[in-house]
Structure formats: C-alpha cells, structure tokens
Amino acid sequence: LYSAGDILSADHMTFHSTIMDGRRSLQISDRHLLTLGGDYRMEDYDSTRLTESPSMKYAALYVQDKWKVNRSWLLIPSVRYDYVNVFGSKVTGSLSSTYDINKDTRLKINLGSTYRSPTASELYMNWLHDSYAYLLGNKNLRPETAVDFDVALETEHGHTSGRLSYFLNKIKDMIDYAYQGITSGLYTYKYYKTYKNKYKSYFFTRSRILFIS
C-alpha cells in the first residue's frame, strides 16, 4: 500500500502548437453558396513519455458547395485534401442531401469518407507508470480511413417531433490498444491497428415541448 504524497513515477512533456486557418464563403449565384478553406498545424513534442521528439505537420484544403437544387431539395457536396508530413496525403469527400417531403417532414441522407492519422503518443509512447501499467506506442500504425453513411426521417407535429435514423460506419486500420501481458509486474498495453471494423445502428427518438414561455 502507498501513502498519500508518495511519488512513484515522474515525467515531463513539453508541447508547442502553431495553428493557422482561414475560410471564405462566396454566394456565386442564387442557388450556390461556395465555401473555400484551409488550415495548417505544426506540433512539436519533447517528453520522457515518448521514444522520439517528433515534429508533426498537418495541412488541409477543402471546398464545399451548398446547392439549393429547388424549393424542396438541398444538396451539399464537399472535397477535402489532407497532408501529414509523416504519412503523406489523402483526398476525402462527402455528399449531404436534405429533401423536404412537406413543411413538417424531411429526409436526410449523408455519405462521406474520413481520414485520421495516428498521434505522436500512438506512434512513440513509451510510458512506464510505476504503480500500475506500461503503455507502448507503435511506429507501424497507418492512418485510419472510413466510409460513413446515414439516413434519417424527421418530422414535427405541433409540439411533438420524431426522428428515425440508420447509421453505418466502416473503418479500415482503426487504432486501438490491447493488453500484452505483464512486464516487470506491470500490466502492459500497446497500440495496434484492428484492420477492418463495421458499426451500424438504428435510432428512434421522440420529443415533446411541455411548456412554452
């Protein structure tokens, strides 16, 4: 047993982040609102928890068009370019649609791809916590990529609203950590990739406004 105030392990971490971003929207016609944007982020690490002191650089550019096809239908396509100095570049995109069936009911459909690169901790972690566990990074990790799809029917009637939805998410190279055994009496965990995962779910929600002030 340990008494209050016992120092079992100590480490330090220094983190510096530089962030720049910008966005501009242009009404190019009555039916099209175009949005252009980008961001840049640089992260520098110096820590006793990491095996290296990496400098991670991230950059992105994106374009989106909010297109009013007609009085009932809104369509939003978008494309995004991501660059990470450790892993290279990746292009992703999405398409969102909202259709007003009537003034109280609408159908929403979204389809898109996403991308996430491993963090410095997931890659280089080497943290020994004397009282409990040992956590290891994994330099062989690759960025996560995913395809997301969801569809929803929404409606309102008086003070009552409802939503029925379906969601599907397929992830490749998903990053997680797993138990590796015991090292020097400590529970040991390591980050790893799970290759392919699929999640799907159905939801129904109903709400009602009881008081109006």
Short mmCIF file of C-alpha atoms in Angstrom, two decimals:
data_model
loop_
_atom_site.label_atom_id
_atom_site.label_comp_id
_atom_site.label_asym_id
_atom_site.label_seq_id
_atom_site.Cartn_x
_atom_site.Cartn_y
_atom_site.Cartn_z
CA LEU A 1 0.00 0.00 0.00
CA TYR A 2 1.11 3.56 -0.69
CA SER A 3 0.63 6.58 1.50
CA ALA A 4 -0.75 9.88 0.27
CA GLY A 5 2.02 12.01 -1.20
CA ASP A 6 4.23 9.11 -2.37
CA ILE A 7 5.91 9.90 -5.70
CA LEU A 8 6.04 6.61 -7.61
CA SER A 9 6.97 7.96 -11.03
CA ALA A 10 7.61 11.33 -12.63
CA ASP A 11 7.98 12.58 -16.18
CA HIS A 12 7.58 15.74 -18.22
CA MET A 13 6.04 16.74 -21.52
CA THR A 14 6.52 19.94 -23.50
CA PHE A 15 4.11 20.60 -26.33
CA HIS A 16 4.21 23.51 -28.79
CA SER A 17 1.46 24.04 -31.34
CA THR A 18 1.23 26.55 -34.20
CA ILE A 19 -2.17 26.83 -35.91
CA MET A 20 -3.32 28.87 -38.91
CA ASP A 21 -6.70 28.57 -40.60
CA GLY A 22 -8.98 30.53 -42.88
CA ARG A 23 -12.32 30.24 -44.63
CA ARG A 24 -14.24 32.26 -47.21
CA SER A 25 -17.83 31.83 -48.41
CA LEU A 26 -18.99 33.21 -51.77
CA GLN A 27 -22.58 33.50 -52.98
CA ILE A 28 -21.80 32.71 -56.62
CA SER A 29 -25.48 32.52 -57.64
CA ASP A 30 -28.95 32.44 -56.12
CA ARG A 31 -28.67 28.68 -55.65
CA HIS A 32 -24.98 28.17 -54.90
CA LEU A 33 -23.03 29.16 -51.77
CA LEU A 34 -19.39 28.15 -52.28
CA THR A 35 -17.07 27.80 -49.28
CA LEU A 36 -13.27 27.55 -49.60
CA GLY A 37 -10.95 26.96 -46.69
CA GLY A 38 -7.74 25.56 -45.35
CA ASP A 39 -5.68 25.09 -42.22
CA TYR A 40 -2.12 24.39 -41.15
CA ARG A 41 -0.95 22.96 -37.84
CA MET A 42 2.54 22.18 -36.53
CA GLU A 43 3.05 20.26 -33.29
CA ASP A 44 6.41 19.78 -31.54
CA TYR A 45 6.82 17.31 -28.67
CA ASP A 46 9.53 16.81 -26.07
CA SER A 47 8.60 14.24 -23.45
CA THR A 48 10.04 11.49 -21.30
CA ARG A 49 6.94 9.50 -22.27
CA LEU A 50 7.95 9.35 -25.95
CA THR A 51 10.82 7.46 -27.60
CA GLU A 52 11.32 10.37 -30.04
CA SER A 53 10.73 14.13 -30.11
CA PRO A 54 8.66 14.38 -33.28
CA SER A 55 7.54 17.41 -35.22
CA MET A 56 4.14 16.67 -36.76
CA LYS A 57 2.93 18.93 -39.57
CA TYR A 58 -0.65 18.92 -40.82
CA ALA A 59 -2.19 20.85 -43.74
CA ALA A 60 -5.62 20.75 -45.35
CA LEU A 61 -7.62 22.39 -48.14
CA TYR A 62 -11.34 21.97 -48.70
CA VAL A 63 -14.19 23.20 -50.89
CA GLN A 64 -17.94 22.91 -50.31
CA ASP A 65 -20.95 23.90 -52.39
CA LYS A 66 -24.29 24.50 -50.69
CA TRP A 67 -26.62 23.96 -53.65
CA LYS A 68 -30.32 24.73 -53.44
CA VAL A 69 -31.49 22.44 -56.26
CA ASN A 70 -35.13 23.52 -55.90
CA ARG A 71 -37.53 24.69 -53.18
CA SER A 72 -37.55 21.23 -51.56
CA TRP A 73 -34.07 19.85 -52.12
CA LEU A 74 -30.71 20.97 -50.65
CA LEU A 75 -27.53 19.23 -51.81
CA ILE A 76 -24.07 19.80 -50.25
CA PRO A 77 -21.05 18.17 -51.95
CA SER A 78 -17.57 18.72 -50.48
CA VAL A 79 -13.98 17.63 -51.12
CA ARG A 80 -11.05 17.78 -48.68
CA TYR A 81 -7.28 17.33 -49.18
CA ASP A 82 -5.18 16.41 -46.14
CA TYR A 83 -1.39 16.25 -45.83
CA VAL A 84 0.64 14.93 -42.89
CA ASN A 85 4.43 15.05 -43.11
CA VAL A 86 4.78 11.56 -41.60
CA PHE A 87 2.19 9.81 -43.79
CA GLY A 88 1.69 11.84 -46.98
CA SER A 89 -1.62 12.99 -48.45
CA LYS A 90 -5.20 11.81 -48.73
CA VAL A 91 -8.33 13.09 -50.51
CA THR A 92 -11.74 12.58 -48.92
CA GLY A 93 -15.22 13.78 -49.79
CA SER A 94 -18.83 13.85 -48.71
CA LEU A 95 -22.31 14.36 -50.13
CA SER A 96 -25.23 15.50 -47.99
CA SER A 97 -28.84 15.74 -49.10
CA THR A 98 -31.93 17.15 -47.40
CA TYR A 99 -35.32 16.76 -49.08
CA ASP A 100 -38.46 18.42 -47.68
CA ILE A 101 -41.29 15.96 -48.22
CA ASN A 102 -43.70 18.55 -46.84
CA LYS A 103 -43.47 21.51 -44.47
CA ASP A 104 -43.22 19.20 -41.43
CA THR A 105 -41.27 16.18 -42.74
CA ARG A 106 -37.82 15.85 -44.30
CA LEU A 107 -35.48 13.09 -45.47
CA LYS A 108 -31.74 13.45 -44.81
CA ILE A 109 -29.01 11.32 -46.42
CA ASN A 110 -25.25 11.66 -45.84
CA LEU A 111 -22.39 9.73 -47.44
CA GLY A 112 -18.74 10.52 -46.86
CA SER A 113 -15.18 9.34 -46.33
CA THR A 114 -12.91 10.35 -43.46
CA TYR A 115 -9.21 10.17 -42.58
CA ARG A 116 -7.28 10.33 -39.29
CA SER A 117 -3.54 10.00 -38.88
CA PRO A 118 -2.02 8.50 -35.69
CA THR A 119 -0.99 10.93 -32.96
CA ALA A 120 2.55 11.25 -31.63
CA SER A 121 1.51 9.34 -28.48
CA GLU A 122 0.05 6.46 -30.51
CA LEU A 123 3.28 6.22 -32.53
CA TYR A 124 6.04 6.84 -29.96
CA MET A 125 4.61 6.29 -26.49
CA ASN A 126 6.92 4.53 -24.02
CA TRP A 127 5.38 5.33 -20.67
CA LEU A 128 6.21 3.39 -17.52
CA HIS A 129 3.81 4.14 -14.70
CA ASP A 130 5.46 2.56 -11.66
CA SER A 131 2.26 1.95 -9.77
CA TYR A 132 0.16 0.40 -12.48
CA ALA A 133 0.98 -0.06 -16.17
CA TYR A 134 3.32 0.16 -19.13
CA LEU A 135 1.95 1.75 -22.32
CA LEU A 136 3.74 1.36 -25.67
CA GLY A 137 3.31 3.13 -28.99
CA ASN A 138 3.57 1.51 -32.41
CA LYS A 139 5.57 3.02 -35.28
CA ASN A 140 3.88 0.65 -37.74
CA LEU A 141 0.47 2.26 -37.37
CA ARG A 142 -1.18 3.63 -40.51
CA PRO A 143 -3.85 6.34 -40.79
CA GLU A 144 -7.44 5.35 -40.19
CA THR A 145 -9.79 5.64 -43.17
CA ALA A 146 -13.55 5.27 -43.00
CA VAL A 147 -16.73 5.42 -45.05
CA ASP A 148 -19.80 6.79 -43.25
CA PHE A 149 -23.44 6.57 -44.31
CA ASP A 150 -26.57 7.68 -42.52
CA VAL A 151 -30.19 8.27 -43.45
CA ALA A 152 -32.85 9.90 -41.29
CA LEU A 153 -36.53 10.76 -41.49
CA GLU A 154 -37.52 13.73 -39.33
CA THR A 155 -40.97 15.11 -38.64
CA GLU A 156 -42.78 17.59 -36.40
CA HIS A 157 -46.44 17.79 -35.47
CA GLY A 158 -47.48 20.53 -33.10
CA HIS A 159 -45.26 20.35 -30.02
CA THR A 160 -44.09 16.80 -30.83
CA SER A 161 -41.13 15.82 -33.02
CA GLY A 162 -39.67 12.47 -34.04
CA ARG A 163 -36.64 11.08 -35.83
CA LEU A 164 -35.96 7.62 -37.28
CA SER A 165 -32.36 7.05 -38.41
CA TYR A 166 -29.90 4.42 -39.60
CA PHE A 167 -26.11 4.73 -39.36
CA LEU A 168 -23.34 2.64 -40.94
CA ASN A 169 -19.62 3.22 -40.37
CA LYS A 170 -16.84 1.11 -41.95
CA ILE A 171 -13.32 1.78 -40.63
CA LYS A 172 -10.04 0.46 -42.02
CA ASP A 173 -6.86 0.36 -39.87
CA MET A 174 -8.74 1.54 -36.80
CA ILE A 175 -6.34 2.39 -33.95
CA ASP A 176 -6.87 0.90 -30.50
CA TYR A 177 -4.73 -0.51 -27.70
CA ALA A 178 -4.66 -4.04 -26.32
CA TYR A 179 -3.33 -5.89 -23.30
CA GLN A 180 0.05 -7.55 -24.00
CA GLY A 181 0.70 -9.30 -20.69
CA ILE A 182 2.70 -8.41 -17.60
CA THR A 183 6.14 -6.76 -17.77
CA SER A 184 8.14 -6.47 -14.52
CA GLY A 185 4.91 -6.83 -12.58
CA LEU A 186 3.11 -4.14 -14.60
CA TYR A 187 0.14 -4.53 -16.92
CA THR A 188 1.42 -3.81 -20.44
CA TYR A 189 -0.66 -2.30 -23.26
CA LYS A 190 0.28 -1.44 -26.85
CA TYR A 191 -1.38 0.50 -29.65
CA TYR A 192 -2.28 -1.60 -32.68
CA LYS A 193 -4.46 -1.49 -35.80
CA THR A 194 -7.67 -3.52 -35.95
CA TYR A 195 -7.72 -3.70 -39.79
CA LYS A 196 -11.46 -3.50 -40.52
CA ASN A 197 -14.39 -2.64 -38.29
CA LYS A 198 -18.04 -2.10 -39.14
CA TYR A 199 -20.61 -0.39 -36.94
CA LYS A 200 -24.28 0.02 -37.68
CA SER A 201 -27.18 1.19 -35.58
CA TYR A 202 -30.81 2.24 -35.69
CA PHE A 203 -32.30 5.06 -33.64
CA PHE A 204 -35.77 6.34 -32.97
CA THR A 205 -36.25 9.46 -30.89
CA ARG A 206 -39.38 11.33 -29.89
CA SER A 207 -39.63 14.59 -28.01
CA ARG A 208 -42.37 16.95 -26.91
CA ILE A 209 -42.33 20.56 -25.74
CA LEU A 210 -44.30 20.70 -22.48
CA PHE A 211 -44.03 24.40 -21.67
CA ILE A 212 -43.73 27.46 -23.89
CA SER A 213 -42.67 30.68 -22.24
#
